[in-house]
Amino acid sequence: MRKLKIYFILIALASMVGYFGYKYLYHEHRDINAETSVIETTAQQLSEAYQANGQNTFLNKTVTITGKVTDTDANTITLDDSVHCTFESDISEIKHNTQVTIKGRCIGYDDLFELVKIDQSTILKQ
Amino acid sequence: MKRSLFISIVILCVSASAISQKYSTKTGEIVFEASVPSFEEVKAKNSSVSAILNTETGDIAALVLVKGFRFKVALMEEHFNENYIESEKYPKATLKGSIQDFELSALKDGPNHHTLIAALTLHGKTKNLEIPIVLTATDEKLVLTSNFALNPDDFDISIPNIVRSKVAKEVDVNVHLELSN
């Protein structure tokens, strides 16, 4: 009877370790769309902040950006020639020269094209 | 008078064509893989690689924002950023080099094999490499693909013993850039 109890406790412990271990190893990716932005600003201001404060400004942070669409590609848009946003969904409804607000994650500053790069973008307002 | 006008037009045309001698992309792809059979796949993809090719000289510059590498497993992505590549400290990887024997007009249909001699800076360390590349010219694009191996040790990236057996010694890198004018 006592042995049975020990076995039972051991099995319960093992399954708990397994459960939490699995949850730790395979936890979900960040959901950028569900996060609160650390800043809401314009494309121009974000670019200026980068040039003034360097590479690590808002690195890996969720930001909300408003600007005019100056370029579109298959799944990317450029806002005010200063912020380049990559989307994971279809963005064919975004039109050139319109004002949009997007949310996404800052991944750094691209010196080659002088653009702040954003990935995992979603459209908030257009 | 007529002559000087002609000359200035010629100069204007030449300088305009010199400006347009750049092919570039902001959405190039790099996939790297360091998987070991029967262990979890170690693979990540970056779809926002920037690159500029000067078609006059064959010079090429590329920039990768390291945070843009996405893994299937979230924890692996965190470890890659925090422990291995240290993307807060070294957010960028850059490549500067020159394609050997490059001449845009001499490119033939189908794949053209060239060698790219370049300095790759990653994790704050720079290494000179000779990378085999394949160029394919289409109507408006110049597609550059490449497959090569990198050794993390060369860039002072140490893989802890506990995961050594699960990560390949050599990292297989695949590059796909669609450069357009």
PDB file of C-alpha atoms in Angstrom:
ATOM      1  CA  MET A   1       0.000   0.000   0.000  1.00  0.00           C
ATOM      2  CA  ARG A   2       2.783   2.396   0.929  1.00  0.00           C
ATOM      3  CA  LYS A   3       4.723   1.361  -2.141  1.00  0.00           C
ATOM      4  CA  LEU A   4       1.716   2.154  -4.286  1.00  0.00           C
ATOM      5  CA  LYS A   5       1.523   5.608  -2.769  1.00  0.00           C
ATOM      6  CA  ILE A   6       5.213   6.285  -3.533  1.00  0.00           C
ATOM      7  CA  TYR A   7       4.748   5.134  -7.102  1.00  0.00           C
ATOM      8  CA  PHE A   8       1.754   7.377  -7.454  1.00  0.00           C
ATOM      9  CA  ILE A   9       3.665  10.407  -6.175  1.00  0.00           C
ATOM     10  CA  LEU A  10       6.606   9.615  -8.453  1.00  0.00           C
ATOM     11  CA  ILE A  11       4.358   9.367 -11.511  1.00  0.00           C
ATOM     12  CA  ALA A  12       2.628  12.611 -10.586  1.00  0.00           C
ATOM     13  CA  LEU A  13       6.011  14.351 -10.175  1.00  0.00           C
ATOM     14  CA  ALA A  14       7.376  12.958 -13.419  1.00  0.00           C
ATOM     15  CA  SER A  15       4.352  14.072 -15.389  1.00  0.00           C
ATOM     16  CA  MET A  16       4.547  17.526 -13.811  1.00  0.00           C
ATOM     17  CA  VAL A  17       8.236  17.827 -14.754  1.00  0.00           C
ATOM     18  CA  GLY A  18       7.348  16.626 -18.222  1.00  0.00           C
ATOM     19  CA  TYR A  19       4.486  19.065 -18.566  1.00  0.00           C
ATOM     20  CA  PHE A  20       6.366  22.160 -17.370  1.00  0.00           C
ATOM     21  CA  GLY A  21       9.539  21.075 -19.159  1.00  0.00           C
ATOM     22  CA  TYR A  22       7.659  20.782 -22.414  1.00  0.00           C
ATOM     23  CA  LYS A  23       5.948  24.122 -21.840  1.00  0.00           C
ATOM     24  CA  TYR A  24       9.350  25.739 -21.276  1.00  0.00           C
ATOM     25  CA  LEU A  25      11.040  24.122 -24.268  1.00  0.00           C
ATOM     26  CA  TYR A  26       8.203  24.725 -26.678  1.00  0.00           C
ATOM     27  CA  HIS A  27       6.677  27.968 -25.459  1.00  0.00           C
ATOM     28  CA  GLU A  28       5.002  30.167 -28.024  1.00  0.00           C
ATOM     29  CA  HIS A  29       6.677  32.849 -30.104  1.00  0.00           C
ATOM     30  CA  ARG A  30       6.025  36.456 -29.145  1.00  0.00           C
ATOM     31  CA  ASP A  31       2.714  37.713 -30.440  1.00  0.00           C
ATOM     32  CA  ILE A  32       3.748  41.194 -31.566  1.00  0.00           C
ATOM     33  CA  ASN A  33       0.206  42.112 -32.543  1.00  0.00           C
ATOM     34  CA  ALA A  34      -1.030  41.430 -28.989  1.00  0.00           C
ATOM     35  CA  GLU A  35       1.790  43.362 -27.290  1.00  0.00           C
ATOM     36  CA  THR A  36       1.549  46.976 -26.183  1.00  0.00           C
ATOM     37  CA  SER A  37       3.815  49.293 -28.151  1.00  0.00           C
ATOM     38  CA  VAL A  38       6.596  51.046 -26.231  1.00  0.00           C
ATOM     39  CA  ILE A  39       6.156  54.076 -28.473  1.00  0.00           C
ATOM     40  CA  GLU A  40       3.639  55.484 -30.929  1.00  0.00           C
ATOM     41  CA  THR A  41       5.288  57.797 -33.384  1.00  0.00           C
ATOM     42  CA  THR A  42       5.712  58.800 -37.015  1.00  0.00           C
ATOM     43  CA  ALA A  43       8.064  57.127 -39.465  1.00  0.00           C
ATOM     44  CA  GLN A  44      10.108  60.304 -39.719  1.00  0.00           C
ATOM     45  CA  GLN A  45      10.530  60.624 -35.942  1.00  0.00           C
ATOM     46  CA  LEU A  46      11.490  56.982 -35.526  1.00  0.00           C
ATOM     47  CA  SER A  47      14.180  57.354 -38.165  1.00  0.00           C
ATOM     48  CA  GLU A  48      15.501  60.507 -36.490  1.00  0.00           C
ATOM     49  CA  ALA A  49      15.557  58.747 -33.117  1.00  0.00           C
ATOM     50  CA  TYR A  50      17.666  56.005 -34.690  1.00  0.00           C
ATOM     51  CA  GLN A  51      20.125  58.408 -36.203  1.00  0.00           C
ATOM     52  CA  ALA A  52      20.452  60.289 -32.909  1.00  0.00           C
ATOM     53  CA  ASN A  53      20.626  57.338 -30.517  1.00  0.00           C
ATOM     54  CA  GLY A  54      22.233  54.566 -32.519  1.00  0.00           C
ATOM     55  CA  GLN A  55      21.640  50.971 -33.380  1.00  0.00           C
ATOM     56  CA  ASN A  56      19.983  49.728 -30.223  1.00  0.00           C
ATOM     57  CA  THR A  57      17.118  52.221 -30.142  1.00  0.00           C
ATOM     58  CA  PHE A  58      13.918  50.204 -29.749  1.00  0.00           C
ATOM     59  CA  LEU A  59      15.794  47.045 -30.792  1.00  0.00           C
ATOM     60  CA  ASN A  60      13.439  44.071 -30.458  1.00  0.00           C
ATOM     61  CA  LYS A  61      10.695  46.374 -29.126  1.00  0.00           C
ATOM     62  CA  THR A  62       7.144  46.610 -30.374  1.00  0.00           C
ATOM     63  CA  VAL A  63       6.368  49.990 -31.944  1.00  0.00           C
ATOM     64  CA  THR A  64       3.408  51.709 -33.592  1.00  0.00           C
ATOM     65  CA  ILE A  65       4.296  53.825 -36.620  1.00  0.00           C
ATOM     66  CA  THR A  66       2.256  56.202 -38.746  1.00  0.00           C
ATOM     67  CA  GLY A  67       3.362  57.374 -42.155  1.00  0.00           C
ATOM     68  CA  LYS A  68       2.619  57.693 -45.837  1.00  0.00           C
ATOM     69  CA  VAL A  69       3.231  54.642 -48.019  1.00  0.00           C
ATOM     70  CA  THR A  70       6.047  55.588 -50.400  1.00  0.00           C
ATOM     71  CA  ASP A  71       6.853  52.129 -51.732  1.00  0.00           C
ATOM     72  CA  THR A  72       5.200  48.706 -51.818  1.00  0.00           C
ATOM     73  CA  ASP A  73       6.569  45.258 -52.588  1.00  0.00           C
ATOM     74  CA  ALA A  74       5.207  41.707 -52.356  1.00  0.00           C
ATOM     75  CA  ASN A  75       4.883  41.722 -48.560  1.00  0.00           C
ATOM     76  CA  THR A  76       6.637  44.919 -47.534  1.00  0.00           C
ATOM     77  CA  ILE A  77       5.856  48.633 -47.460  1.00  0.00           C
ATOM     78  CA  THR A  78       8.047  51.682 -46.912  1.00  0.00           C
ATOM     79  CA  LEU A  79       6.707  54.584 -44.873  1.00  0.00           C
ATOM     80  CA  ASP A  80       7.927  58.114 -45.694  1.00  0.00           C
ATOM     81  CA  ASP A  81      11.094  56.677 -47.279  1.00  0.00           C
ATOM     82  CA  SER A  82      12.398  56.034 -43.776  1.00  0.00           C
ATOM     83  CA  VAL A  83      10.810  52.904 -42.269  1.00  0.00           C
ATOM     84  CA  HIS A  84      10.633  49.531 -44.016  1.00  0.00           C
ATOM     85  CA  CYS A  85       7.934  47.162 -42.725  1.00  0.00           C
ATOM     86  CA  THR A  86       7.644  43.443 -43.466  1.00  0.00           C
ATOM     87  CA  PHE A  87       4.289  41.701 -43.145  1.00  0.00           C
ATOM     88  CA  GLU A  88       3.533  38.023 -42.777  1.00  0.00           C
ATOM     89  CA  SER A  89       0.093  38.323 -44.323  1.00  0.00           C
ATOM     90  CA  ASP A  90      -1.288  39.601 -47.602  1.00  0.00           C
ATOM     91  CA  ILE A  91      -1.007  43.369 -47.909  1.00  0.00           C
ATOM     92  CA  SER A  92      -2.375  43.929 -51.392  1.00  0.00           C
ATOM     93  CA  GLU A  93      -5.051  46.223 -49.948  1.00  0.00           C
ATOM     94  CA  ILE A  94      -2.425  48.791 -48.907  1.00  0.00           C
ATOM     95  CA  LYS A  95      -2.218  51.463 -51.548  1.00  0.00           C
ATOM     96  CA  HIS A  96       0.646  53.702 -52.519  1.00  0.00           C
ATOM     97  CA  ASN A  97       0.502  57.276 -51.166  1.00  0.00           C
ATOM     98  CA  THR A  98      -2.026  56.531 -48.430  1.00  0.00           C
ATOM     99  CA  GLN A  99      -1.599  57.233 -44.733  1.00  0.00           C
ATOM    100  CA  VAL A 100      -1.365  54.074 -42.617  1.00  0.00           C
ATOM    101  CA  THR A 101      -0.611  53.073 -39.027  1.00  0.00           C
ATOM    102  CA  ILE A 102       1.174  49.795 -38.411  1.00  0.00           C
ATOM    103  CA  LYS A 103       2.433  47.844 -35.428  1.00  0.00           C
ATOM    104  CA  GLY A 104       5.552  45.715 -35.586  1.00  0.00           C
ATOM    105  CA  ARG A 105       8.906  44.777 -34.081  1.00  0.00           C
ATOM    106  CA  CYS A 106      12.019  46.893 -34.630  1.00  0.00           C
ATOM    107  CA  ILE A 107      14.927  44.781 -35.844  1.00  0.00           C
ATOM    108  CA  GLY A 108      17.455  47.563 -36.407  1.00  0.00           C
ATOM    109  CA  TYR A 109      18.771  50.231 -38.727  1.00  0.00           C
ATOM    110  CA  ASP A 110      19.805  49.467 -42.281  1.00  0.00           C
ATOM    111  CA  ASP A 111      22.779  51.716 -43.166  1.00  0.00           C
ATOM    112  CA  LEU A 112      22.773  50.658 -46.811  1.00  0.00           C
ATOM    113  CA  PHE A 113      19.342  52.100 -47.526  1.00  0.00           C
ATOM    114  CA  GLU A 114      19.107  54.339 -44.452  1.00  0.00           C
ATOM    115  CA  LEU A 115      15.922  52.679 -43.293  1.00  0.00           C
ATOM    116  CA  VAL A 116      14.638  51.482 -39.940  1.00  0.00           C
ATOM    117  CA  LYS A 117      13.483  47.897 -40.398  1.00  0.00           C
ATOM    118  CA  ILE A 118      10.342  46.449 -38.825  1.00  0.00           C
ATOM    119  CA  ASP A 119       9.174  42.844 -39.044  1.00  0.00           C
ATOM    120  CA  GLN A 120       5.983  40.963 -38.057  1.00  0.00           C
ATOM    121  CA  SER A 121       3.971  44.064 -38.956  1.00  0.00           C
ATOM    122  CA  THR A 122       0.205  44.306 -38.817  1.00  0.00           C
ATOM    123  CA  ILE A 123      -2.028  47.126 -40.011  1.00  0.00           C
ATOM    124  CA  LEU A 124      -3.869  49.072 -37.343  1.00  0.00           C
ATOM    125  CA  LYS A 125      -5.419  51.827 -39.448  1.00  0.00           C
ATOM    126  CA  GLN A 126      -5.523  52.744 -43.090  1.00  0.00           C
TER     127      GLN A 126
ATOM    128  CA  MET B   1      27.422  76.527 -78.776  1.00  0.00           C
ATOM    129  CA  LYS B   2      25.738  73.535 -80.338  1.00  0.00           C
ATOM    130  CA  ARG B   3      28.776  71.492 -79.593  1.00  0.00           C
ATOM    131  CA  SER B   4      28.919  72.374 -75.923  1.00  0.00           C
ATOM    132  CA  LEU B   5      25.212  71.578 -75.645  1.00  0.00           C
ATOM    133  CA  PHE B   6      25.876  68.200 -77.229  1.00  0.00           C
ATOM    134  CA  ILE B   7      28.741  67.538 -74.842  1.00  0.00           C
ATOM    135  CA  SER B   8      26.705  68.474 -71.814  1.00  0.00           C
ATOM    136  CA  ILE B   9      23.896  66.171 -72.962  1.00  0.00           C
ATOM    137  CA  VAL B  10      26.392  63.343 -73.367  1.00  0.00           C
ATOM    138  CA  ILE B  11      27.786  64.012 -69.893  1.00  0.00           C
ATOM    139  CA  LEU B  12      24.271  64.062 -68.468  1.00  0.00           C
ATOM    140  CA  CYS B  13      23.418  60.724 -70.105  1.00  0.00           C
ATOM    141  CA  VAL B  14      26.655  59.107 -68.956  1.00  0.00           C
ATOM    142  CA  SER B  15      26.223  60.262 -65.366  1.00  0.00           C
ATOM    143  CA  ALA B  16      22.566  59.168 -65.389  1.00  0.00           C
ATOM    144  CA  SER B  17      23.571  55.694 -66.536  1.00  0.00           C
ATOM    145  CA  ALA B  18      26.331  55.617 -63.919  1.00  0.00           C
ATOM    146  CA  ILE B  19      23.712  56.253 -61.230  1.00  0.00           C
ATOM    147  CA  SER B  20      21.521  53.467 -62.531  1.00  0.00           C
ATOM    148  CA  GLN B  21      24.369  50.939 -62.457  1.00  0.00           C
ATOM    149  CA  LYS B  22      23.167  49.650 -59.119  1.00  0.00           C
ATOM    150  CA  TYR B  23      21.091  46.548 -58.603  1.00  0.00           C
ATOM    151  CA  SER B  24      19.651  46.117 -55.158  1.00  0.00           C
ATOM    152  CA  THR B  25      17.195  44.369 -52.861  1.00  0.00           C
ATOM    153  CA  LYS B  26      15.761  45.006 -49.405  1.00  0.00           C
ATOM    154  CA  THR B  27      14.081  41.632 -49.123  1.00  0.00           C
ATOM    155  CA  GLY B  28      16.842  39.121 -49.787  1.00  0.00           C
ATOM    156  CA  GLU B  29      16.704  35.751 -48.061  1.00  0.00           C
ATOM    157  CA  ILE B  30      19.249  33.930 -45.965  1.00  0.00           C
ATOM    158  CA  VAL B  31      18.521  30.523 -44.484  1.00  0.00           C
ATOM    159  CA  PHE B  32      21.040  28.834 -42.261  1.00  0.00           C
ATOM    160  CA  GLU B  33      20.930  25.342 -40.897  1.00  0.00           C
ATOM    161  CA  ALA B  34      23.044  23.546 -38.332  1.00  0.00           C
ATOM    162  CA  SER B  35      20.864  20.510 -37.778  1.00  0.00           C
ATOM    163  CA  VAL B  36      22.099  17.147 -36.640  1.00  0.00           C
ATOM    164  CA  PRO B  37      20.120  14.063 -37.764  1.00  0.00           C
ATOM    165  CA  SER B  38      17.558  12.761 -35.218  1.00  0.00           C
ATOM    166  CA  PHE B  39      17.759  15.949 -33.127  1.00  0.00           C
ATOM    167  CA  GLU B  40      15.577  19.059 -33.219  1.00  0.00           C
ATOM    168  CA  GLU B  41      15.959  21.055 -36.436  1.00  0.00           C
ATOM    169  CA  VAL B  42      18.337  24.018 -36.000  1.00  0.00           C
ATOM    170  CA  LYS B  43      17.290  26.281 -38.832  1.00  0.00           C
ATOM    171  CA  ALA B  44      16.450  29.948 -39.228  1.00  0.00           C
ATOM    172  CA  LYS B  45      15.386  32.275 -41.986  1.00  0.00           C
ATOM    173  CA  ASN B  46      15.843  35.994 -42.528  1.00  0.00           C
ATOM    174  CA  SER B  47      13.762  37.593 -45.277  1.00  0.00           C
ATOM    175  CA  SER B  48      14.874  41.193 -44.979  1.00  0.00           C
ATOM    176  CA  VAL B  49      18.457  41.108 -46.193  1.00  0.00           C
ATOM    177  CA  SER B  50      19.641  44.303 -47.877  1.00  0.00           C
ATOM    178  CA  ALA B  51      22.166  44.152 -50.691  1.00  0.00           C
ATOM    179  CA  ILE B  52      23.525  46.499 -53.342  1.00  0.00           C
ATOM    180  CA  LEU B  53      25.503  45.366 -56.371  1.00  0.00           C
ATOM    181  CA  ASN B  54      27.431  47.825 -58.488  1.00  0.00           C
ATOM    182  CA  THR B  55      27.201  46.323 -61.970  1.00  0.00           C
ATOM    183  CA  GLU B  56      30.049  48.488 -63.266  1.00  0.00           C
ATOM    184  CA  THR B  57      32.596  47.041 -60.891  1.00  0.00           C
ATOM    185  CA  GLY B  58      31.035  43.884 -59.446  1.00  0.00           C
ATOM    186  CA  ASP B  59      31.340  45.317 -55.938  1.00  0.00           C
ATOM    187  CA  ILE B  60      28.706  44.117 -53.539  1.00  0.00           C
ATOM    188  CA  ALA B  61      27.605  45.197 -50.076  1.00  0.00           C
ATOM    189  CA  ALA B  62      25.094  43.321 -47.961  1.00  0.00           C
ATOM    190  CA  LEU B  63      23.603  43.859 -44.540  1.00  0.00           C
ATOM    191  CA  VAL B  64      21.663  41.479 -42.306  1.00  0.00           C
ATOM    192  CA  LEU B  65      19.836  42.540 -39.173  1.00  0.00           C
ATOM    193  CA  VAL B  66      20.448  39.553 -36.943  1.00  0.00           C
ATOM    194  CA  LYS B  67      17.212  39.958 -34.956  1.00  0.00           C
ATOM    195  CA  GLY B  68      15.389  39.182 -38.179  1.00  0.00           C
ATOM    196  CA  PHE B  69      16.338  35.486 -38.074  1.00  0.00           C
ATOM    197  CA  ARG B  70      13.223  33.474 -37.266  1.00  0.00           C
ATOM    198  CA  PHE B  71      13.319  29.938 -35.873  1.00  0.00           C
ATOM    199  CA  LYS B  72      10.508  27.448 -35.643  1.00  0.00           C
ATOM    200  CA  VAL B  73      11.095  26.949 -31.904  1.00  0.00           C
ATOM    201  CA  ALA B  74      10.793  30.169 -29.881  1.00  0.00           C
ATOM    202  CA  LEU B  75      13.252  29.081 -27.190  1.00  0.00           C
ATOM    203  CA  MET B  76      15.884  28.303 -29.826  1.00  0.00           C
ATOM    204  CA  GLU B  77      15.427  31.806 -31.247  1.00  0.00           C
ATOM    205  CA  GLU B  78      15.925  33.281 -27.758  1.00  0.00           C
ATOM    206  CA  HIS B  79      19.077  31.264 -27.121  1.00  0.00           C
ATOM    207  CA  PHE B  80      20.462  32.139 -30.558  1.00  0.00           C
ATOM    208  CA  ASN B  81      19.971  35.854 -29.858  1.00  0.00           C
ATOM    209  CA  GLU B  82      21.056  35.902 -26.230  1.00  0.00           C
ATOM    210  CA  ASN B  83      23.807  33.318 -25.943  1.00  0.00           C
ATOM    211  CA  TYR B  84      25.299  32.656 -29.355  1.00  0.00           C
ATOM    212  CA  ILE B  85      25.053  35.571 -31.753  1.00  0.00           C
ATOM    213  CA  GLU B  86      24.484  38.190 -28.992  1.00  0.00           C
ATOM    214  CA  SER B  87      22.270  40.324 -31.186  1.00  0.00           C
ATOM    215  CA  GLU B  88      21.887  43.105 -28.600  1.00  0.00           C
ATOM    216  CA  LYS B  89      25.628  43.693 -28.743  1.00  0.00           C
ATOM    217  CA  TYR B  90      26.092  42.898 -32.429  1.00  0.00           C
ATOM    218  CA  PRO B  91      22.790  43.655 -34.159  1.00  0.00           C
ATOM    219  CA  LYS B  92      24.259  43.635 -37.651  1.00  0.00           C
ATOM    220  CA  ALA B  93      26.133  41.257 -39.910  1.00  0.00           C
ATOM    221  CA  THR B  94      27.720  42.823 -42.968  1.00  0.00           C
ATOM    222  CA  LEU B  95      29.458  41.644 -46.088  1.00  0.00           C
ATOM    223  CA  LYS B  96      31.631  43.730 -48.375  1.00  0.00           C
ATOM    224  CA  GLY B  97      33.274  42.279 -51.406  1.00  0.00           C
ATOM    225  CA  SER B  98      33.708  41.961 -55.100  1.00  0.00           C
ATOM    226  CA  ILE B  99      32.490  39.419 -57.630  1.00  0.00           C
ATOM    227  CA  GLN B 100      35.466  38.178 -59.634  1.00  0.00           C
ATOM    228  CA  ASP B 101      35.404  38.572 -63.437  1.00  0.00           C
ATOM    229  CA  PHE B 102      31.990  40.180 -63.300  1.00  0.00           C
ATOM    230  CA  GLU B 103      30.622  41.849 -66.392  1.00  0.00           C
ATOM    231  CA  LEU B 104      26.901  42.416 -66.711  1.00  0.00           C
ATOM    232  CA  SER B 105      26.865  42.319 -70.512  1.00  0.00           C
ATOM    233  CA  ALA B 106      28.883  39.097 -70.565  1.00  0.00           C
ATOM    234  CA  LEU B 107      26.359  37.149 -68.480  1.00  0.00           C
ATOM    235  CA  LYS B 108      24.950  34.273 -70.461  1.00  0.00           C
ATOM    236  CA  ASP B 109      21.497  32.742 -70.208  1.00  0.00           C
ATOM    237  CA  GLY B 110      21.152  30.269 -67.413  1.00  0.00           C
ATOM    238  CA  PRO B 111      23.400  29.997 -64.377  1.00  0.00           C
ATOM    239  CA  ASN B 112      26.728  31.875 -64.347  1.00  0.00           C
ATOM    240  CA  HIS B 113      29.238  30.634 -61.805  1.00  0.00           C
ATOM    241  CA  HIS B 114      31.467  33.205 -60.156  1.00  0.00           C
ATOM    242  CA  THR B 115      33.549  33.648 -57.062  1.00  0.00           C
ATOM    243  CA  LEU B 116      32.827  36.362 -54.549  1.00  0.00           C
ATOM    244  CA  ILE B 117      35.792  37.526 -52.511  1.00  0.00           C
ATOM    245  CA  ALA B 118      34.432  39.252 -49.456  1.00  0.00           C
ATOM    246  CA  ALA B 119      34.942  40.258 -45.865  1.00  0.00           C
ATOM    247  CA  LEU B 120      32.146  38.991 -43.639  1.00  0.00           C
ATOM    248  CA  THR B 121      31.619  40.650 -40.278  1.00  0.00           C
ATOM    249  CA  LEU B 122      29.543  38.672 -37.812  1.00  0.00           C
ATOM    250  CA  HIS B 123      29.426  38.747 -34.015  1.00  0.00           C
ATOM    251  CA  GLY B 124      31.999  41.570 -34.123  1.00  0.00           C
ATOM    252  CA  LYS B 125      34.589  39.446 -35.955  1.00  0.00           C
ATOM    253  CA  THR B 126      35.643  39.863 -39.570  1.00  0.00           C
ATOM    254  CA  LYS B 127      36.781  37.043 -41.799  1.00  0.00           C
ATOM    255  CA  ASN B 128      37.830  37.038 -45.442  1.00  0.00           C
ATOM    256  CA  LEU B 129      36.015  34.461 -47.498  1.00  0.00           C
ATOM    257  CA  GLU B 130      35.887  33.105 -51.017  1.00  0.00           C
ATOM    258  CA  ILE B 131      32.275  32.286 -51.686  1.00  0.00           C
ATOM    259  CA  PRO B 132      31.015  30.474 -54.791  1.00  0.00           C
ATOM    260  CA  ILE B 133      27.974  32.239 -56.225  1.00  0.00           C
ATOM    261  CA  VAL B 134      25.569  31.663 -59.083  1.00  0.00           C
ATOM    262  CA  LEU B 135      24.154  34.586 -61.031  1.00  0.00           C
ATOM    263  CA  THR B 136      21.089  34.260 -63.205  1.00  0.00           C
ATOM    264  CA  ALA B 137      19.917  37.210 -65.269  1.00  0.00           C
ATOM    265  CA  THR B 138      16.200  37.474 -65.994  1.00  0.00           C
ATOM    266  CA  ASP B 139      14.352  40.299 -67.758  1.00  0.00           C
ATOM    267  CA  GLU B 140      14.586  42.838 -65.003  1.00  0.00           C
ATOM    268  CA  LYS B 141      16.315  41.007 -62.220  1.00  0.00           C
ATOM    269  CA  LEU B 142      19.663  39.582 -61.420  1.00  0.00           C
ATOM    270  CA  VAL B 143      19.290  36.620 -59.105  1.00  0.00           C
ATOM    271  CA  LEU B 144      22.267  35.808 -56.902  1.00  0.00           C
ATOM    272  CA  THR B 145      22.270  32.498 -55.072  1.00  0.00           C
ATOM    273  CA  SER B 146      24.948  30.954 -52.960  1.00  0.00           C
ATOM    274  CA  ASN B 147      25.492  28.015 -50.673  1.00  0.00           C
ATOM    275  CA  PHE B 148      28.471  27.849 -48.362  1.00  0.00           C
ATOM    276  CA  ALA B 149      29.525  26.701 -44.917  1.00  0.00           C
ATOM    277  CA  LEU B 150      30.602  28.814 -41.966  1.00  0.00           C
ATOM    278  CA  ASN B 151      32.415  27.716 -38.864  1.00  0.00           C
ATOM    279  CA  PRO B 152      31.021  29.403 -35.715  1.00  0.00           C
ATOM    280  CA  ASP B 153      34.486  29.191 -34.089  1.00  0.00           C
ATOM    281  CA  ASP B 154      35.845  31.608 -36.712  1.00  0.00           C
ATOM    282  CA  PHE B 155      33.499  34.259 -35.364  1.00  0.00           C
ATOM    283  CA  ASP B 156      34.101  33.536 -31.686  1.00  0.00           C
ATOM    284  CA  ILE B 157      30.693  31.968 -31.322  1.00  0.00           C
ATOM    285  CA  SER B 158      31.021  29.161 -28.816  1.00  0.00           C
ATOM    286  CA  ILE B 159      28.444  26.404 -28.566  1.00  0.00           C
ATOM    287  CA  PRO B 160      28.228  25.119 -24.969  1.00  0.00           C
ATOM    288  CA  ASN B 161      29.042  21.451 -24.374  1.00  0.00           C
ATOM    289  CA  ILE B 162      25.510  20.644 -23.296  1.00  0.00           C
ATOM    290  CA  VAL B 163      24.129  21.320 -26.792  1.00  0.00           C
ATOM    291  CA  ARG B 164      27.283  20.569 -28.814  1.00  0.00           C
ATOM    292  CA  SER B 165      25.989  17.227 -29.973  1.00  0.00           C
ATOM    293  CA  LYS B 166      22.733  18.769 -31.168  1.00  0.00           C
ATOM    294  CA  VAL B 167      24.275  21.549 -33.267  1.00  0.00           C
ATOM    295  CA  ALA B 168      26.324  20.832 -36.385  1.00  0.00           C
ATOM    296  CA  LYS B 169      29.968  21.959 -36.349  1.00  0.00           C
ATOM    297  CA  GLU B 170      29.586  23.648 -39.693  1.00  0.00           C
ATOM    298  CA  VAL B 171      26.661  25.925 -40.393  1.00  0.00           C
ATOM    299  CA  ASP B 172      25.166  25.576 -43.854  1.00  0.00           C
ATOM    300  CA  VAL B 173      24.208  28.966 -45.300  1.00  0.00           C
ATOM    301  CA  ASN B 174      21.874  29.534 -48.251  1.00  0.00           C
ATOM    302  CA  VAL B 175      21.557  32.956 -49.828  1.00  0.00           C
ATOM    303  CA  HIS B 176      18.947  34.088 -52.336  1.00  0.00           C
ATOM    304  CA  LEU B 177      19.001  37.700 -53.514  1.00  0.00           C
ATOM    305  CA  GLU B 178      16.759  39.039 -56.252  1.00  0.00           C
ATOM    306  CA  LEU B 179      18.532  42.213 -57.269  1.00  0.00           C
ATOM    307  CA  SER B 180      16.676  44.699 -59.407  1.00  0.00           C
ATOM    308  CA  ASN B 181      17.548  47.997 -60.978  1.00  0.00           C
TER     309      ASN B 181
END
